[in-house]
GROMACS .gro file of C-alpha atoms in nm:
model
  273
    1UNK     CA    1   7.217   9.209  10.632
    2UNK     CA    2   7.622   9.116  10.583
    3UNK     CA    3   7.739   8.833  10.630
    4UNK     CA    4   7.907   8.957  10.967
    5UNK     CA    5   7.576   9.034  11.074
    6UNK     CA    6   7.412   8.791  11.027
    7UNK     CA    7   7.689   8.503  11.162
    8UNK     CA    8   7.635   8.756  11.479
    9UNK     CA    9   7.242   8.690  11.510
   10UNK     CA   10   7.321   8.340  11.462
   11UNK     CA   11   7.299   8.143  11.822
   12UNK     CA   12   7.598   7.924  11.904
   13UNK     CA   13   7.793   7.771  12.234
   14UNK     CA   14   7.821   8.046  12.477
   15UNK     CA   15   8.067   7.804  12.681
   16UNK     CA   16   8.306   7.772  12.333
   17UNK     CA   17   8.259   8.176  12.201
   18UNK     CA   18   8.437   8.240  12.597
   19UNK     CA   19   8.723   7.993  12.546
   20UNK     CA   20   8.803   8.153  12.234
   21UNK     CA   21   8.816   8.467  12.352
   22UNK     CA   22   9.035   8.349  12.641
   23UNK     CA   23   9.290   8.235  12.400
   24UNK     CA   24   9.268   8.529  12.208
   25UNK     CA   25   9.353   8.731  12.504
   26UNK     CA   26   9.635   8.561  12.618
   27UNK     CA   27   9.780   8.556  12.219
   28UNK     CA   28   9.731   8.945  12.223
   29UNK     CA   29   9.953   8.976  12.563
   30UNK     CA   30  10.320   9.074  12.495
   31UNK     CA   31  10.450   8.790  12.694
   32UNK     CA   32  10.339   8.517  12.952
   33UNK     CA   33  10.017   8.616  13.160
   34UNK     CA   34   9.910   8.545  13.513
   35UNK     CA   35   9.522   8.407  13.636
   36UNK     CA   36   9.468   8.753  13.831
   37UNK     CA   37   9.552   8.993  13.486
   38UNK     CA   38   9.404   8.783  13.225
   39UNK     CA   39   9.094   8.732  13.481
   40UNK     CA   40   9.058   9.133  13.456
   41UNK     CA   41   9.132   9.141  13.108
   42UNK     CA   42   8.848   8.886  13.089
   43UNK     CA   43   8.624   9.018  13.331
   44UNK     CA   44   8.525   8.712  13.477
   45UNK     CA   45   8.628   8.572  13.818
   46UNK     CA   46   8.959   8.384  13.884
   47UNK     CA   47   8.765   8.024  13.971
   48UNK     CA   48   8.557   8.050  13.675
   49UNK     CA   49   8.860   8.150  13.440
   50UNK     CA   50   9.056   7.821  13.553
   51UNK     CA   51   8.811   7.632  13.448
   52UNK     CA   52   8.878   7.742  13.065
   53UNK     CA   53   9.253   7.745  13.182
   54UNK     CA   54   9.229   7.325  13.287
   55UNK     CA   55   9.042   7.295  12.960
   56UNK     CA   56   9.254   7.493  12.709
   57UNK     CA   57   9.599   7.337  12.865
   58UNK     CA   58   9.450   6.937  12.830
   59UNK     CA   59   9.381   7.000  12.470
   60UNK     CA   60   9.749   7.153  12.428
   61UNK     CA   61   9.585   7.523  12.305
   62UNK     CA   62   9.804   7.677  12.683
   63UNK     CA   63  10.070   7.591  12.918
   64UNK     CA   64  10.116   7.699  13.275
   65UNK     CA   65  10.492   7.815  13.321
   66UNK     CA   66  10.689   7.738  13.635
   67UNK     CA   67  10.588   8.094  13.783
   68UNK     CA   68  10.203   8.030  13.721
   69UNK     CA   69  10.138   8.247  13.418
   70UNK     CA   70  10.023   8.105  13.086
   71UNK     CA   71  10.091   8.153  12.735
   72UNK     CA   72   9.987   7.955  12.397
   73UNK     CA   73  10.153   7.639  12.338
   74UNK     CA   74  10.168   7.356  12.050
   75UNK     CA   75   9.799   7.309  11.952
   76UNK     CA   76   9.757   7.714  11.922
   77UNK     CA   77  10.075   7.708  11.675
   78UNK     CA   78   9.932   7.472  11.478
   79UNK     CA   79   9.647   7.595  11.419
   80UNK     CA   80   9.769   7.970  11.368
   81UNK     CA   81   9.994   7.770  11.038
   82UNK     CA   82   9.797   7.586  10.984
   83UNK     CA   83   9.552   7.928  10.857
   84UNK     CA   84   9.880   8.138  10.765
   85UNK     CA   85   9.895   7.898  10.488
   86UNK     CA   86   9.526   7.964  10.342
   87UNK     CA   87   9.580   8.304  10.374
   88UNK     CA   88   9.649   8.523  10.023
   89UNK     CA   89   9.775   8.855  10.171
   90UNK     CA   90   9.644   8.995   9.811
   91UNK     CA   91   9.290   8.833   9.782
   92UNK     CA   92   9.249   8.982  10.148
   93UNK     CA   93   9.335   9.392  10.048
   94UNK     CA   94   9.112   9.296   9.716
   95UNK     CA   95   8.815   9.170   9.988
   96UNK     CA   96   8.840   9.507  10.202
   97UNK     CA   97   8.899   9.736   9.851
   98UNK     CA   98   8.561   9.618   9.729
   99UNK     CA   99   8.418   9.687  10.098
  100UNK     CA  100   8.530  10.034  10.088
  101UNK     CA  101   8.391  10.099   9.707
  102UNK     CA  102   8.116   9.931   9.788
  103UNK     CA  103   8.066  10.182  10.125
  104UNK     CA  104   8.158  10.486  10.041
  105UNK     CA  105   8.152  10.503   9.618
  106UNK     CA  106   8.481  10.617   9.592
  107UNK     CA  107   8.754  10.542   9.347
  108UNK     CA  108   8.928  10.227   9.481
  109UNK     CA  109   9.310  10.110   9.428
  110UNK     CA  110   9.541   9.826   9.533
  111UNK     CA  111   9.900   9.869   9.506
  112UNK     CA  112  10.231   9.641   9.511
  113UNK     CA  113  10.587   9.692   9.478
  114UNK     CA  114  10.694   9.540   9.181
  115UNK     CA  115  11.085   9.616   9.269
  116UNK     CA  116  11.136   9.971   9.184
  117UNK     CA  117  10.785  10.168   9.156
  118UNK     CA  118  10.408  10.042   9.290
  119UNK     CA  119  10.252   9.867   9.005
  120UNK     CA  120   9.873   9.885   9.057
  121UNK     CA  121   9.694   9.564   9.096
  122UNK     CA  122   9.335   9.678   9.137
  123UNK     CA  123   9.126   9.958   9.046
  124UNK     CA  124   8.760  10.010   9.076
  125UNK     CA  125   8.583  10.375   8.975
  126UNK     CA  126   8.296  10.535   9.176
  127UNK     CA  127   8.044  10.653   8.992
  128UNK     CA  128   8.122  11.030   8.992
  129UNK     CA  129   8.405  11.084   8.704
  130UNK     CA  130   8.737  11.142   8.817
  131UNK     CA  131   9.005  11.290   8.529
  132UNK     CA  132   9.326  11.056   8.633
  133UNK     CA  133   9.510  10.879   8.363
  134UNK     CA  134   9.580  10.617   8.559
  135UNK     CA  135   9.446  10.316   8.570
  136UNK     CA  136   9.488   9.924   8.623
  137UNK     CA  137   9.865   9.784   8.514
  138UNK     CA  138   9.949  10.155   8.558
  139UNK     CA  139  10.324  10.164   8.718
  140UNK     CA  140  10.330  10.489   8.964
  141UNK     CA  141  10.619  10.698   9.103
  142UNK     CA  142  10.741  10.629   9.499
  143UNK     CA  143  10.809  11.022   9.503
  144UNK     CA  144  10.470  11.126   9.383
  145UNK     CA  145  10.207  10.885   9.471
  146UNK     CA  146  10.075  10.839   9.795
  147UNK     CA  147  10.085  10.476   9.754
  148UNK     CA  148  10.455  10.516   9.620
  149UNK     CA  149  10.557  10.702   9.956
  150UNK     CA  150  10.441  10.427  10.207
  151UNK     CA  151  10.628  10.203  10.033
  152UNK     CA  152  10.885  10.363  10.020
  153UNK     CA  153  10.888  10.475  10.384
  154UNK     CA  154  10.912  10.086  10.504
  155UNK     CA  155  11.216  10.006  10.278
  156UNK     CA  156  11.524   9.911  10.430
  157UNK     CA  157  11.699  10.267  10.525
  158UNK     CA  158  11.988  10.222  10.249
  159UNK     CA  159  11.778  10.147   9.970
  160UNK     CA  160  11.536  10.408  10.064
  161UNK     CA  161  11.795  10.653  10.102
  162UNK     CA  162  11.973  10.591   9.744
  163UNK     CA  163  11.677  10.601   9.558
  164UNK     CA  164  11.540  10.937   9.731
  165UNK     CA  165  11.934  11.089   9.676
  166UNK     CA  166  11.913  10.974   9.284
  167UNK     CA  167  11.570  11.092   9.268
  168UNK     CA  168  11.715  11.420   9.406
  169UNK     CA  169  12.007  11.445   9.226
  170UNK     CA  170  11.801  11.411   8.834
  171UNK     CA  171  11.631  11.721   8.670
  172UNK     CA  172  11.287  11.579   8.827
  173UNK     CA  173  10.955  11.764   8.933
  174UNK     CA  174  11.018  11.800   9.298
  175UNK     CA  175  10.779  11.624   9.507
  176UNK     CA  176  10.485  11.808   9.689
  177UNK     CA  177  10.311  11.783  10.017
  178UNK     CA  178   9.985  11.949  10.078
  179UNK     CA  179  10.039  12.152   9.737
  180UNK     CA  180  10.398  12.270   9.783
  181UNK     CA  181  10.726  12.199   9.710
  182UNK     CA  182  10.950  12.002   9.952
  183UNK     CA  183  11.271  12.003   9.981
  184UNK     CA  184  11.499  11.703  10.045
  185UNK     CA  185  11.592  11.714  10.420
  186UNK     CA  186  11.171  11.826  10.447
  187UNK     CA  187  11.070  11.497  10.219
  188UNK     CA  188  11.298  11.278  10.456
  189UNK     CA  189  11.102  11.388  10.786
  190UNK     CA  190  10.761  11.304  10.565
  191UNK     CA  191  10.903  10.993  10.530
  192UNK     CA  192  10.951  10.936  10.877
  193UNK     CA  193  10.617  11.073  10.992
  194UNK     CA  194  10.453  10.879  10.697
  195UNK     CA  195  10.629  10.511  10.849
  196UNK     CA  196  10.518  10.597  11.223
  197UNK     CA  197  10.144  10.685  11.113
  198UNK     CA  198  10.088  10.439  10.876
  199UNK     CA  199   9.916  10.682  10.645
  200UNK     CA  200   9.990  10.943  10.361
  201UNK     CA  201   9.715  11.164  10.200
  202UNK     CA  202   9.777  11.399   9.930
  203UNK     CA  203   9.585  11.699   9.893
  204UNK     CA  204   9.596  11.756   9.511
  205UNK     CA  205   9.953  11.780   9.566
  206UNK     CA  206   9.983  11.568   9.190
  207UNK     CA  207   9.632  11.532   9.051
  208UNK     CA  208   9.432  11.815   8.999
  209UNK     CA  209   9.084  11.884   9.219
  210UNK     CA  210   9.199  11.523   9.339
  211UNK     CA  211   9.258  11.383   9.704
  212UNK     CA  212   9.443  11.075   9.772
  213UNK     CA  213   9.436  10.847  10.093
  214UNK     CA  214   9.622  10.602  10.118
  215UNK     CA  215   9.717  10.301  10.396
  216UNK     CA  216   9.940   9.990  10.369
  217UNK     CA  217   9.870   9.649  10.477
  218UNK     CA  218  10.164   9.438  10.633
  219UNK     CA  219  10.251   9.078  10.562
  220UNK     CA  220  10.333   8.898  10.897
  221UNK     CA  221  10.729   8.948  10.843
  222UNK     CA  222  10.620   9.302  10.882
  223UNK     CA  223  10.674   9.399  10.535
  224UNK     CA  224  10.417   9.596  10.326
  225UNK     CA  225  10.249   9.337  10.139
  226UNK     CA  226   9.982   9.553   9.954
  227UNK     CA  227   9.842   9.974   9.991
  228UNK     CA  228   9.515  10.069   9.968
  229UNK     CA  229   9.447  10.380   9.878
  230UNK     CA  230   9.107  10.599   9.776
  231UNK     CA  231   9.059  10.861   9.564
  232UNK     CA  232   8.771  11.171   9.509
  233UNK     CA  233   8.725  11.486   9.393
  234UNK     CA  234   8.876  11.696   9.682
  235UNK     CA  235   8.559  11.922   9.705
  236UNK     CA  236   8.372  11.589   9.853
  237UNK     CA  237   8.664  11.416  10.017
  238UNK     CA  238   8.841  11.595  10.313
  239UNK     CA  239   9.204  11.418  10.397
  240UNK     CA  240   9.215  11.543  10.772
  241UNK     CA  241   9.197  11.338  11.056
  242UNK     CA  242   8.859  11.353  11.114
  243UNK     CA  243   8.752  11.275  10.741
  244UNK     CA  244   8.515  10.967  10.733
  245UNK     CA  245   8.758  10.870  10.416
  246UNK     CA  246   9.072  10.862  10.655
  247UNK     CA  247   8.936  10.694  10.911
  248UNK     CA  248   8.768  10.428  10.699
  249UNK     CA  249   9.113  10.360  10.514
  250UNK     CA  250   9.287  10.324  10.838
  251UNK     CA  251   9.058  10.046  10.980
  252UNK     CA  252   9.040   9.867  10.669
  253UNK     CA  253   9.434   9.861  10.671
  254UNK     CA  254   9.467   9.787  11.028
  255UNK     CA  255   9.161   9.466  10.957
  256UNK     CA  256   9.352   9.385  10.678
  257UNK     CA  257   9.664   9.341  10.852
  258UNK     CA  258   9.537   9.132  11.154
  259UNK     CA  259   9.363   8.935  10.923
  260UNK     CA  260   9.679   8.810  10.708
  261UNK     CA  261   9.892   8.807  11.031
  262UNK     CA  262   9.651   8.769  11.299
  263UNK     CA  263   9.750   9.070  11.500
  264UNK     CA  264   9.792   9.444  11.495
  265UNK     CA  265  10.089   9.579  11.333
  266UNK     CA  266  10.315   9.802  11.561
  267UNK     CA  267  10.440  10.192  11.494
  268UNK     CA  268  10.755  10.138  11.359
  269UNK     CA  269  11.087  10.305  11.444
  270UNK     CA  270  11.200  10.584  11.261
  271UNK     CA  271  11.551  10.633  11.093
  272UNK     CA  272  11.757  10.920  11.044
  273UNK     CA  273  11.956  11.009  10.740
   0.00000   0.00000   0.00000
């Protein structure tokens, strides 16, 4: 049993587990919330919600507005710091890398930007071979890596847009998606659809019999802090939606991220060039 599991088993304070999740409800609501929405977002009854309410505003954790709707207040902030500062955006993407090797047995990497190019922070192999000459310290291109592209889809539109015009412009090999060739204006719309998914896979567009998936984890600014990506030959690992391998990237990404910044991160607007 996991350590998740068995903290689950474990009996605690019924009273305590739904005031928690009171306050976590009213910090996942966009702005301030009344009694009779958070009471159906709660599904419990509007005299036995103010009870928590009464509680939660004496200790400071929520304040009741002139117009009757509550929202977090002082003690909440605190304490939401006060855990932003113990937090190591890169020891938590190492902690869910080892959960997916451990999972699924597939070839495990972390990624940062170091600047210019992802540098890669963490590797672990599976325990079927895979022929890749990369490995960890191993510096990787944003035009032909999947971890490369994510990054490069959340830089700031100028930046992003002079280094995929100088890439362009050199006698390079010209990126690939799904095995062929794209052309600039083409590799621009990836880019796009890349920064509003949240997710690039490459079907041995770069690495022979290889398929790459790859996710990025956000830093509460909303920058990418880290990418996760896994690797396998491409007989055994599908990259469509419905692959196990996608899907298990994506919610380790998206845990990640609420994790380090306690909530979800949102699509993000595209740009045009």
């Amino acid at each position: 049993m996991d350590d998740d599991k068995a903290i689950a088993t474990r009996k605690g304070i019924g009273s305590l587990e739904l005031g928690l999740e009171v306050l976590e409800l009213i910090s996942e609501h966009s702005g301030p919330i009344s009694l009779t929405k958070l009471s159906e977002l709660a599904e419990m009854s509007p005299s036995r919600l103010h009870k928590y309410l009464v509680s939660l505003t004496k200790l400071g954790y929520v304040s009741q507005l002139d117009n009757a709707k509550y929202m977090l207040s002082n003690s909440s902030i605190r304490l939401g710091m006060s855990a932003l500062k113990h937090s190591n955006p890169v020891q938590v993407a190492f902690e869910y890398a080892d959960k997916l090797h451990q999972e699924l047995d597939k070839t495990i990497t972390v990624t940062i930007w170091n600047g210019d190019v992802p540098l890669v922070i963490k590797w672990l192999d599976s325990s079927h071979f895979l022929a890749v000459n990369i490995r960890l310290g191993s510096e990787l291109s944003p035009f032909t890596s999947a971890a490369g592209r994510i990054f490069l889809s959340h830089l700031p539109k100028l930046r992003c847009k002079a280094l995929v015009e100088h890439y362009y412009d050199s006698p390079a090999p010209m990126p690939r998606y799904m095995g062929k060739p794209i052309k600039k204006a083409v590799f621009y719309e990836l880019l796009e659809d890349i920064k509003q998914s949240n997710l690039c896979c490459f079907k041995e567009d770069f690495l022979p019999d290889i398929n790459v998936v790859s996710a990025p984890i956000f830093s509460l600014d909303g920058s990418v802090s880290t990418v996760i990506s896994l690797l396998g030959n491409s007989k055994e690992t599908p990259v469509n939606a419905k692959s196990i391998y996608v899907q298990a990237v994506q919610k380790a990404s998206v845990e990640a991220t609420r994790k380090i910044s306690g909530q979800l991160r949102a699509t993000s607007e595209c740009y045009s060039f």
